[in-house]
JSON list of C-alpha atoms in Angstrom, two decimals:
[
{"chain": "A", "resi": 1, "resn": "MET", "atom": "CA", "xyz": [0.12, -0.01, 0.13]},
{"chain": "A", "resi": 2, "resn": "LYS", "atom": "CA", "xyz": [1.66, 3.19, -1.14]},
{"chain": "A", "resi": 3, "resn": "LEU", "atom": "CA", "xyz": [1.76, 6.39, 1.37]},
{"chain": "A", "resi": 4, "resn": "LYS", "atom": "CA", "xyz": [-0.38, 9.34, 0.89]},
{"chain": "A", "resi": 5, "resn": "LYS", "atom": "CA", "xyz": [1.49, 12.63, 0.05]},
{"chain": "A", "resi": 6, "resn": "ASN", "atom": "CA", "xyz": [0.95, 14.18, 3.20]},
{"chain": "A", "resi": 7, "resn": "VAL", "atom": "CA", "xyz": [2.56, 11.20, 5.12]},
{"chain": "A", "resi": 8, "resn": "LYS", "atom": "CA", "xyz": [5.60, 11.35, 3.02]},
{"chain": "A", "resi": 9, "resn": "ARG", "atom": "CA", "xyz": [6.08, 14.89, 3.14]},
{"chain": "A", "resi": 10, "resn": "VAL", "atom": "CA", "xyz": [6.37, 14.59, 7.04]},
{"chain": "A", "resi": 11, "resn": "ILE", "atom": "CA", "xyz": [8.76, 11.64, 7.02]},
{"chain": "A", "resi": 12, "resn": "ILE", "atom": "CA", "xyz": [10.55, 13.92, 4.62]},
{"chain": "A", "resi": 13, "resn": "LEU", "atom": "CA", "xyz": [10.44, 16.77, 7.03]},
{"chain": "A", "resi": 14, "resn": "ILE", "atom": "CA", "xyz": [11.68, 14.33, 9.91]},
{"chain": "A", "resi": 15, "resn": "PHE", "atom": "CA", "xyz": [14.68, 13.35, 8.26]},
{"chain": "A", "resi": 16, "resn": "ILE", "atom": "CA", "xyz": [15.50, 16.91, 7.35]},
{"chain": "A", "resi": 17, "resn": "ILE", "atom": "CA", "xyz": [15.16, 17.87, 10.72]},
{"chain": "A", "resi": 18, "resn": "ILE", "atom": "CA", "xyz": [17.39, 14.88, 11.96]},
{"chain": "A", "resi": 19, "resn": "THR", "atom": "CA", "xyz": [20.03, 15.59, 9.59]},
{"chain": "A", "resi": 20, "resn": "ILE", "atom": "CA", "xyz": [19.91, 19.51, 11.07]},
{"chain": "A", "resi": 21, "resn": "VAL", "atom": "CA", "xyz": [20.29, 18.53, 14.81]},
{"chain": "A", "resi": 22, "resn": "VAL", "atom": "CA", "xyz": [22.93, 16.00, 14.42]},
{"chain": "A", "resi": 23, "resn": "GLY", "atom": "CA", "xyz": [25.16, 18.53, 11.85]},
{"chain": "A", "resi": 24, "resn": "ALA", "atom": "CA", "xyz": [24.64, 20.96, 14.34]},
{"chain": "A", "resi": 25, "resn": "ILE", "atom": "CA", "xyz": [25.38, 18.65, 17.26]},
{"chain": "A", "resi": 26, "resn": "ILE", "atom": "CA", "xyz": [28.69, 17.81, 15.66]},
{"chain": "A", "resi": 27, "resn": "TYR", "atom": "CA", "xyz": [29.58, 21.56, 14.70]},
{"chain": "A", "resi": 28, "resn": "PHE", "atom": "CA", "xyz": [29.16, 22.86, 18.22]},
{"chain": "A", "resi": 29, "resn": "LYS", "atom": "CA", "xyz": [31.26, 19.63, 19.79]},
{"chain": "A", "resi": 30, "resn": "TYR", "atom": "CA", "xyz": [33.68, 20.51, 17.01]},
{"chain": "A", "resi": 31, "resn": "ASN", "atom": "CA", "xyz": [33.87, 24.35, 17.89]},
{"chain": "A", "resi": 32, "resn": "ASP", "atom": "CA", "xyz": [33.79, 23.74, 21.36]},
{"chain": "A", "resi": 33, "resn": "LYS", "atom": "CA", "xyz": [36.94, 21.94, 20.93]},
{"chain": "A", "resi": 34, "resn": "GLU", "atom": "CA", "xyz": [39.01, 24.25, 19.47]},
{"chain": "A", "resi": 35, "resn": "LYS", "atom": "CA", "xyz": [37.81, 26.69, 22.15]},
{"chain": "A", "resi": 36, "resn": "VAL", "atom": "CA", "xyz": [39.27, 24.43, 24.42]},
{"chain": "A", "resi": 37, "resn": "ASN", "atom": "CA", "xyz": [42.38, 24.12, 22.88]},
{"chain": "A", "resi": 38, "resn": "GLU", "atom": "CA", "xyz": [43.16, 27.74, 22.00]},
{"chain": "A", "resi": 39, "resn": "VAL", "atom": "CA", "xyz": [45.85, 28.69, 24.17]},
{"chain": "A", "resi": 40, "resn": "LYS", "atom": "CA", "xyz": [46.50, 32.78, 24.31]},
{"chain": "A", "resi": 41, "resn": "ILE", "atom": "CA", "xyz": [49.84, 34.39, 24.39]},
{"chain": "A", "resi": 42, "resn": "VAL", "atom": "CA", "xyz": [49.93, 36.53, 27.31]},
{"chain": "A", "resi": 43, "resn": "ASN", "atom": "CA", "xyz": [53.71, 37.60, 27.37]},
{"chain": "A", "resi": 44, "resn": "GLU", "atom": "CA", "xyz": [56.35, 37.29, 24.93]},
{"chain": "A", "resi": 45, "resn": "ILE", "atom": "CA", "xyz": [60.47, 38.51, 24.50]},
{"chain": "A", "resi": 46, "resn": "LYS", "atom": "CA", "xyz": [60.15, 39.55, 20.71]},
{"chain": "A", "resi": 47, "resn": "ASP", "atom": "CA", "xyz": [63.78, 39.26, 19.93]},
{"chain": "A", "resi": 48, "resn": "TYR", "atom": "CA", "xyz": [64.31, 35.79, 20.94]},
{"chain": "A", "resi": 49, "resn": "ASP", "atom": "CA", "xyz": [60.91, 34.73, 19.55]},
{"chain": "A", "resi": 50, "resn": "TYR", "atom": "CA", "xyz": [60.09, 33.35, 23.41]},
{"chain": "A", "resi": 51, "resn": "LYS", "atom": "CA", "xyz": [56.44, 32.98, 23.90]},
{"chain": "A", "resi": 52, "resn": "LEU", "atom": "CA", "xyz": [54.37, 33.00, 27.25]},
{"chain": "A", "resi": 53, "resn": "LYS", "atom": "CA", "xyz": [50.90, 30.84, 27.13]},
{"chain": "A", "resi": 54, "resn": "GLU", "atom": "CA", "xyz": [48.13, 31.92, 29.77]},
{"chain": "A", "resi": 55, "resn": "ASN", "atom": "CA", "xyz": [47.92, 28.25, 30.84]},
{"chain": "A", "resi": 56, "resn": "LYS", "atom": "CA", "xyz": [51.33, 28.27, 32.12]},
{"chain": "A", "resi": 57, "resn": "PRO", "atom": "CA", "xyz": [52.17, 28.04, 36.14]},
{"chain": "A", "resi": 58, "resn": "LYS", "atom": "CA", "xyz": [52.95, 31.21, 38.14]},
{"chain": "A", "resi": 59, "resn": "LYS", "atom": "CA", "xyz": [55.99, 29.99, 38.91]},
{"chain": "A", "resi": 60, "resn": "TYR", "atom": "CA", "xyz": [56.84, 29.58, 35.20]},
{"chain": "A", "resi": 61, "resn": "LYS", "atom": "CA", "xyz": [55.22, 33.18, 34.90]},
{"chain": "A", "resi": 62, "resn": "GLU", "atom": "CA", "xyz": [57.75, 34.74, 37.17]},
{"chain": "A", "resi": 63, "resn": "MET", "atom": "CA", "xyz": [60.93, 32.85, 35.31]},
{"chain": "A", "resi": 64, "resn": "PHE", "atom": "CA", "xyz": [59.68, 34.39, 32.02]},
{"chain": "A", "resi": 65, "resn": "GLU", "atom": "CA", "xyz": [59.55, 38.05, 33.74]},
{"chain": "A", "resi": 66, "resn": "GLU", "atom": "CA", "xyz": [63.00, 37.61, 34.94]},
{"chain": "A", "resi": 67, "resn": "LEU", "atom": "CA", "xyz": [64.15, 36.03, 31.84]},
{"chain": "A", "resi": 68, "resn": "LYS", "atom": "CA", "xyz": [62.66, 39.35, 29.89]},
{"chain": "A", "resi": 69, "resn": "GLU", "atom": "CA", "xyz": [64.68, 41.26, 32.22]},
{"chain": "A", "resi": 70, "resn": "ILE", "atom": "CA", "xyz": [67.84, 39.91, 31.90]},
{"chain": "A", "resi": 71, "resn": "LEU", "atom": "CA", "xyz": [67.53, 40.09, 27.75]},
{"chain": "A", "resi": 72, "resn": "SER", "atom": "CA", "xyz": [66.51, 43.41, 27.90]},
{"chain": "A", "resi": 73, "resn": "SER", "atom": "CA", "xyz": [69.64, 44.49, 29.59]},
{"chain": "A", "resi": 74, "resn": "LYS", "atom": "CA", "xyz": [72.07, 46.13, 26.77]},
{"chain": "A", "resi": 75, "resn": "ASN", "atom": "CA", "xyz": [74.67, 43.66, 27.16]},
{"chain": "A", "resi": 76, "resn": "VAL", "atom": "CA", "xyz": [73.22, 40.52, 27.99]},
{"chain": "A", "resi": 77, "resn": "ASP", "atom": "CA", "xyz": [74.82, 38.58, 30.83]},
{"chain": "A", "resi": 78, "resn": "GLU", "atom": "CA", "xyz": [75.02, 35.03, 28.99]},
{"chain": "A", "resi": 79, "resn": "GLU", "atom": "CA", "xyz": [76.14, 33.39, 31.94]},
{"chain": "A", "resi": 80, "resn": "ALA", "atom": "CA", "xyz": [72.94, 34.46, 33.71]},
{"chain": "A", "resi": 81, "resn": "TYR", "atom": "CA", "xyz": [70.73, 33.80, 30.32]},
{"chain": "A", "resi": 82, "resn": "VAL", "atom": "CA", "xyz": [72.02, 30.59, 29.86]},
{"chain": "A", "resi": 83, "resn": "LYS", "atom": "CA", "xyz": [71.39, 29.60, 33.95]},
{"chain": "A", "resi": 84, "resn": "LYS", "atom": "CA", "xyz": [67.60, 31.27, 33.67]},
{"chain": "A", "resi": 85, "resn": "ILE", "atom": "CA", "xyz": [66.48, 29.16, 30.28]},
{"chain": "A", "resi": 86, "resn": "SER", "atom": "CA", "xyz": [67.98, 26.06, 31.76]},
{"chain": "A", "resi": 87, "resn": "GLU", "atom": "CA", "xyz": [65.76, 26.44, 35.18]},
{"chain": "A", "resi": 88, "resn": "MET", "atom": "CA", "xyz": [62.83, 27.15, 32.73]},
{"chain": "A", "resi": 89, "resn": "PHE", "atom": "CA", "xyz": [63.28, 24.04, 30.02]},
{"chain": "A", "resi": 90, "resn": "ILE", "atom": "CA", "xyz": [63.62, 21.79, 33.12]},
{"chain": "A", "resi": 91, "resn": "TYR", "atom": "CA", "xyz": [60.78, 23.24, 34.90]},
{"chain": "A", "resi": 92, "resn": "ASP", "atom": "CA", "xyz": [58.60, 23.12, 32.02]},
{"chain": "A", "resi": 93, "resn": "PHE", "atom": "CA", "xyz": [59.72, 19.70, 30.47]},
{"chain": "A", "resi": 94, "resn": "TYR", "atom": "CA", "xyz": [59.84, 18.01, 33.22]},
{"chain": "A", "resi": 95, "resn": "SER", "atom": "CA", "xyz": [56.76, 19.02, 34.99]},
{"chain": "A", "resi": 96, "resn": "LEU", "atom": "CA", "xyz": [53.60, 16.86, 33.20]},
{"chain": "A", "resi": 97, "resn": "ASN", "atom": "CA", "xyz": [50.65, 18.06, 35.31]},
{"chain": "A", "resi": 98, "resn": "ASP", "atom": "CA", "xyz": [50.03, 21.05, 33.37]},
{"chain": "A", "resi": 99, "resn": "LYS", "atom": "CA", "xyz": [50.19, 19.53, 30.04]},
{"chain": "A", "resi": 100, "resn": "VAL", "atom": "CA", "xyz": [46.64, 18.66, 28.25]},
{"chain": "A", "resi": 101, "resn": "ALA", "atom": "CA", "xyz": [48.45, 15.67, 26.28]},
{"chain": "A", "resi": 102, "resn": "LYS", "atom": "CA", "xyz": [51.30, 13.69, 25.20]},
{"chain": "A", "resi": 103, "resn": "THR", "atom": "CA", "xyz": [51.91, 16.21, 22.36]},
{"chain": "A", "resi": 104, "resn": "ASP", "atom": "CA", "xyz": [52.16, 19.07, 24.84]},
{"chain": "A", "resi": 105, "resn": "VAL", "atom": "CA", "xyz": [55.58, 19.00, 25.01]},
{"chain": "A", "resi": 106, "resn": "GLY", "atom": "CA", "xyz": [57.22, 21.28, 27.51]},
{"chain": "A", "resi": 107, "resn": "GLY", "atom": "CA", "xyz": [60.62, 23.62, 27.15]},
{"chain": "A", "resi": 108, "resn": "VAL", "atom": "CA", "xyz": [60.11, 23.88, 23.23]},
{"chain": "A", "resi": 109, "resn": "ASP", "atom": "CA", "xyz": [60.80, 27.44, 22.61]},
{"chain": "A", "resi": 110, "resn": "PHE", "atom": "CA", "xyz": [64.48, 26.58, 24.50]},
{"chain": "A", "resi": 111, "resn": "VAL", "atom": "CA", "xyz": [65.26, 23.92, 21.74]},
{"chain": "A", "resi": 112, "resn": "TYR", "atom": "CA", "xyz": [67.62, 24.41, 18.55]},
{"chain": "A", "resi": 113, "resn": "LYS", "atom": "CA", "xyz": [65.49, 24.72, 15.56]},
{"chain": "A", "resi": 114, "resn": "GLU", "atom": "CA", "xyz": [67.26, 22.01, 13.45]},
{"chain": "A", "resi": 115, "resn": "ILE", "atom": "CA", "xyz": [66.96, 19.55, 15.98]},
{"chain": "A", "resi": 116, "resn": "ILE", "atom": "CA", "xyz": [63.09, 20.10, 17.36]},
{"chain": "A", "resi": 117, "resn": "ASP", "atom": "CA", "xyz": [61.28, 17.89, 15.08]},
{"chain": "A", "resi": 118, "resn": "ASN", "atom": "CA", "xyz": [63.47, 14.65, 16.50]},
{"chain": "A", "resi": 119, "resn": "PHE", "atom": "CA", "xyz": [63.29, 16.17, 20.05]},
{"chain": "A", "resi": 120, "resn": "LEU", "atom": "CA", "xyz": [59.17, 16.20, 20.15]},
{"chain": "A", "resi": 121, "resn": "LEU", "atom": "CA", "xyz": [59.21, 12.67, 18.42]},
{"chain": "A", "resi": 122, "resn": "ASN", "atom": "CA", "xyz": [61.60, 11.34, 21.05]},
{"chain": "A", "resi": 123, "resn": "ALA", "atom": "CA", "xyz": [59.57, 12.88, 24.33]},
{"chain": "A", "resi": 124, "resn": "GLU", "atom": "CA", "xyz": [56.18, 11.47, 23.42]},
{"chain": "A", "resi": 125, "resn": "ASP", "atom": "CA", "xyz": [57.82, 7.97, 22.47]},
{"chain": "A", "resi": 126, "resn": "THR", "atom": "CA", "xyz": [59.31, 8.13, 26.11]},
{"chain": "A", "resi": 127, "resn": "TYR", "atom": "CA", "xyz": [58.83, 10.79, 29.00]},
{"chain": "A", "resi": 128, "resn": "TYR", "atom": "CA", "xyz": [55.59, 11.81, 27.41]},
{"chain": "A", "resi": 129, "resn": "LYS", "atom": "CA", "xyz": [53.69, 8.87, 26.24]},
{"chain": "A", "resi": 130, "resn": "TYR", "atom": "CA", "xyz": [51.61, 8.04, 29.33]},
{"chain": "A", "resi": 131, "resn": "VAL", "atom": "CA", "xyz": [50.31, 11.19, 29.73]},
{"chain": "A", "resi": 132, "resn": "GLU", "atom": "CA", "xyz": [46.27, 11.14, 28.74]},
{"chain": "A", "resi": 133, "resn": "SER", "atom": "CA", "xyz": [44.28, 13.77, 27.83]},
{"chain": "A", "resi": 134, "resn": "ASN", "atom": "CA", "xyz": [43.33, 16.83, 29.80]},
{"chain": "A", "resi": 135, "resn": "ILE", "atom": "CA", "xyz": [41.22, 18.75, 27.18]},
{"chain": "A", "resi": 136, "resn": "TYR", "atom": "CA", "xyz": [38.54, 19.02, 29.32]},
{"chain": "A", "resi": 137, "resn": "ASN", "atom": "CA", "xyz": [40.05, 19.38, 32.46]},
{"chain": "A", "resi": 138, "resn": "ASN", "atom": "CA", "xyz": [38.43, 15.73, 33.78]},
{"chain": "A", "resi": 139, "resn": "ARG", "atom": "CA", "xyz": [42.01, 13.66, 34.28]},
{"chain": "A", "resi": 140, "resn": "LYS", "atom": "CA", "xyz": [42.56, 12.02, 37.21]},
{"chain": "A", "resi": 141, "resn": "GLN", "atom": "CA", "xyz": [46.24, 10.70, 36.01]},
{"chain": "A", "resi": 142, "resn": "SER", "atom": "CA", "xyz": [48.37, 11.92, 39.16]},
{"chain": "A", "resi": 143, "resn": "LEU", "atom": "CA", "xyz": [51.40, 13.42, 37.25]},
{"chain": "A", "resi": 144, "resn": "PRO", "atom": "CA", "xyz": [55.16, 15.06, 38.31]},
{"chain": "A", "resi": 145, "resn": "THR", "atom": "CA", "xyz": [55.26, 18.67, 38.66]},
{"chain": "A", "resi": 146, "resn": "VAL", "atom": "CA", "xyz": [59.06, 19.96, 39.47]},
{"chain": "A", "resi": 147, "resn": "SER", "atom": "CA", "xyz": [59.60, 21.76, 42.50]},
{"chain": "A", "resi": 148, "resn": "GLU", "atom": "CA", "xyz": [63.38, 23.36, 42.74]},
{"chain": "A", "resi": 149, "resn": "VAL", "atom": "CA", "xyz": [65.79, 23.04, 39.80]},
{"chain": "A", "resi": 150, "resn": "THR", "atom": "CA", "xyz": [69.95, 23.61, 40.95]},
{"chain": "A", "resi": 151, "resn": "ILE", "atom": "CA", "xyz": [72.21, 24.73, 38.75]},
{"chain": "A", "resi": 152, "resn": "GLU", "atom": "CA", "xyz": [75.00, 22.80, 39.72]},
{"chain": "A", "resi": 153, "resn": "SER", "atom": "CA", "xyz": [77.92, 24.22, 37.18]},
{"chain": "A", "resi": 154, "resn": "VAL", "atom": "CA", "xyz": [78.41, 26.25, 34.14]},
{"chain": "A", "resi": 155, "resn": "GLU", "atom": "CA", "xyz": [81.08, 25.54, 31.75]},
{"chain": "A", "resi": 156, "resn": "LYS", "atom": "CA", "xyz": [82.19, 27.05, 28.61]},
{"chain": "A", "resi": 157, "resn": "GLU", "atom": "CA", "xyz": [83.27, 24.53, 25.74]},
{"chain": "A", "resi": 158, "resn": "THR", "atom": "CA", "xyz": [83.59, 24.28, 21.51]},
{"chain": "A", "resi": 159, "resn": "TYR", "atom": "CA", "xyz": [80.89, 22.42, 19.95]},
{"chain": "A", "resi": 160, "resn": "ALA", "atom": "CA", "xyz": [80.29, 20.91, 16.71]},
{"chain": "A", "resi": 161, "resn": "TYR", "atom": "CA", "xyz": [77.48, 20.46, 15.38]},
{"chain": "A", "resi": 162, "resn": "LYS", "atom": "CA", "xyz": [77.27, 19.28, 11.71]},
{"chain": "A", "resi": 163, "resn": "GLU", "atom": "CA", "xyz": [79.10, 22.26, 10.01]},
{"chain": "A", "resi": 164, "resn": "GLN", "atom": "CA", "xyz": [78.25, 24.65, 12.73]},
{"chain": "A", "resi": 165, "resn": "ASN", "atom": "CA", "xyz": [81.51, 25.05, 15.22]},
{"chain": "A", "resi": 166, "resn": "ASP", "atom": "CA", "xyz": [80.19, 27.30, 18.51]},
{"chain": "A", "resi": 167, "resn": "GLU", "atom": "CA", "xyz": [83.69, 27.73, 20.07]},
{"chain": "A", "resi": 168, "resn": "VAL", "atom": "CA", "xyz": [81.64, 29.43, 23.23]},
{"chain": "A", "resi": 169, "resn": "ALA", "atom": "CA", "xyz": [78.94, 27.01, 23.53]},
{"chain": "A", "resi": 170, "resn": "TYR", "atom": "CA", "xyz": [77.68, 26.56, 27.24]},
{"chain": "A", "resi": 171, "resn": "LYS", "atom": "CA", "xyz": [77.17, 23.08, 29.21]},
{"chain": "A", "resi": 172, "resn": "VAL", "atom": "CA", "xyz": [75.02, 23.40, 32.49]},
{"chain": "A", "resi": 173, "resn": "LYS", "atom": "CA", "xyz": [75.16, 20.72, 34.66]},
{"chain": "A", "resi": 174, "resn": "VAL", "atom": "CA", "xyz": [71.21, 20.69, 36.51]},
{"chain": "A", "resi": 175, "resn": "SER", "atom": "CA", "xyz": [69.35, 19.01, 39.53]},
{"chain": "A", "resi": 176, "resn": "TRP", "atom": "CA", "xyz": [65.63, 19.22, 40.70]},
{"chain": "A", "resi": 177, "resn": "SER", "atom": "CA", "xyz": [63.54, 17.62, 42.69]},
{"chain": "A", "resi": 178, "resn": "TYR", "atom": "CA", "xyz": [59.51, 17.36, 42.19]},
{"chain": "A", "resi": 179, "resn": "THR", "atom": "CA", "xyz": [56.69, 18.50, 44.61]},
{"chain": "A", "resi": 180, "resn": "ASP", "atom": "CA", "xyz": [55.46, 15.14, 45.76]},
{"chain": "A", "resi": 181, "resn": "ASP", "atom": "CA", "xyz": [57.83, 12.10, 47.01]},
{"chain": "A", "resi": 182, "resn": "ASN", "atom": "CA", "xyz": [55.92, 9.77, 44.63]},
{"chain": "A", "resi": 183, "resn": "PHE", "atom": "CA", "xyz": [57.98, 10.74, 41.76]},
{"chain": "A", "resi": 184, "resn": "SER", "atom": "CA", "xyz": [61.28, 10.43, 43.95]},
{"chain": "A", "resi": 185, "resn": "ASP", "atom": "CA", "xyz": [62.18, 7.81, 41.32]},
{"chain": "A", "resi": 186, "resn": "TYR", "atom": "CA", "xyz": [62.01, 9.94, 38.43]},
{"chain": "A", "resi": 187, "resn": "GLN", "atom": "CA", "xyz": [64.72, 11.88, 36.71]},
{"chain": "A", "resi": 188, "resn": "LYS", "atom": "CA", "xyz": [66.12, 14.15, 38.53]},
{"chain": "A", "resi": 189, "resn": "GLU", "atom": "CA", "xyz": [69.73, 15.32, 37.08]},
{"chain": "A", "resi": 190, "resn": "ALA", "atom": "CA", "xyz": [70.84, 16.17, 33.60]},
{"chain": "A", "resi": 191, "resn": "THR", "atom": "CA", "xyz": [73.63, 17.75, 31.11]},
{"chain": "A", "resi": 192, "resn": "LEU", "atom": "CA", "xyz": [72.22, 20.59, 28.85]},
{"chain": "A", "resi": 193, "resn": "ILE", "atom": "CA", "xyz": [74.51, 21.99, 26.48]},
{"chain": "A", "resi": 194, "resn": "PHE", "atom": "CA", "xyz": [73.27, 25.22, 24.52]},
{"chain": "A", "resi": 195, "resn": "ILE", "atom": "CA", "xyz": [74.64, 26.68, 21.09]},
{"chain": "A", "resi": 196, "resn": "HIS", "atom": "CA", "xyz": [74.46, 30.44, 19.74]},
{"chain": "A", "resi": 197, "resn": "ASP", "atom": "CA", "xyz": [71.64, 30.66, 17.46]},
{"chain": "A", "resi": 198, "resn": "LYS", "atom": "CA", "xyz": [72.31, 34.55, 16.02]},
{"chain": "A", "resi": 199, "resn": "ASN", "atom": "CA", "xyz": [71.49, 35.91, 19.06]},
{"chain": "A", "resi": 200, "resn": "LYS", "atom": "CA", "xyz": [69.93, 33.54, 20.87]},
{"chain": "A", "resi": 201, "resn": "LEU", "atom": "CA", "xyz": [70.95, 30.28, 22.95]},
{"chain": "A", "resi": 202, "resn": "SER", "atom": "CA", "xyz": [69.54, 27.06, 22.01]},
{"chain": "A", "resi": 203, "resn": "LEU", "atom": "CA", "xyz": [69.45, 23.73, 23.61]},
{"chain": "A", "resi": 204, "resn": "VAL", "atom": "CA", "xyz": [71.49, 21.51, 21.20]},
{"chain": "A", "resi": 205, "resn": "GLU", "atom": "CA", "xyz": [71.69, 18.37, 23.33]},
{"chain": "A", "resi": 206, "resn": "LEU", "atom": "CA", "xyz": [69.69, 17.07, 27.05]},
{"chain": "A", "resi": 207, "resn": "GLN", "atom": "CA", "xyz": [72.18, 14.23, 28.42]}
]
């Protein structure tokens, strides 16, 4: 038995309404994700391309201000500069609790541009591998936060990278602690090597 025309129209209308509703749900869900993922830049050091995101912890923001002051000097104290970025790198890279996903790798601003891809890949496959997503702030996972960073020593040395030879590279030995004793068996010391990249000092090796 054939359906009457008005019944067919009702079915078509219902189908159109369902399609519109489903499309709207998908659209708004996608746009909500975009809004959650969008992080504003609240401060920057333009000549060095350092950017401060609004979601960084208060302690890191304070370190950023200290770095900005160091770099605003007419004659930049390079040892003070390398000490501060070493401290900031360790704090940002090894603190996982403020990261929204395994791809949200810390300390990237300080890494040499030529090795950034390998650095990110290695971080995501190792230290950041098991970081659960926290896009909607509902993560229950316990993750480490760096407490205190100590610069043990700073040495100048010659460092060769590909065809580049930096005769005044910096080798920085660093140690740190965590806010929670549950992470006392995590890595707590490292050696960082920074080379000159125009006016910047950039991390080229993490040991």
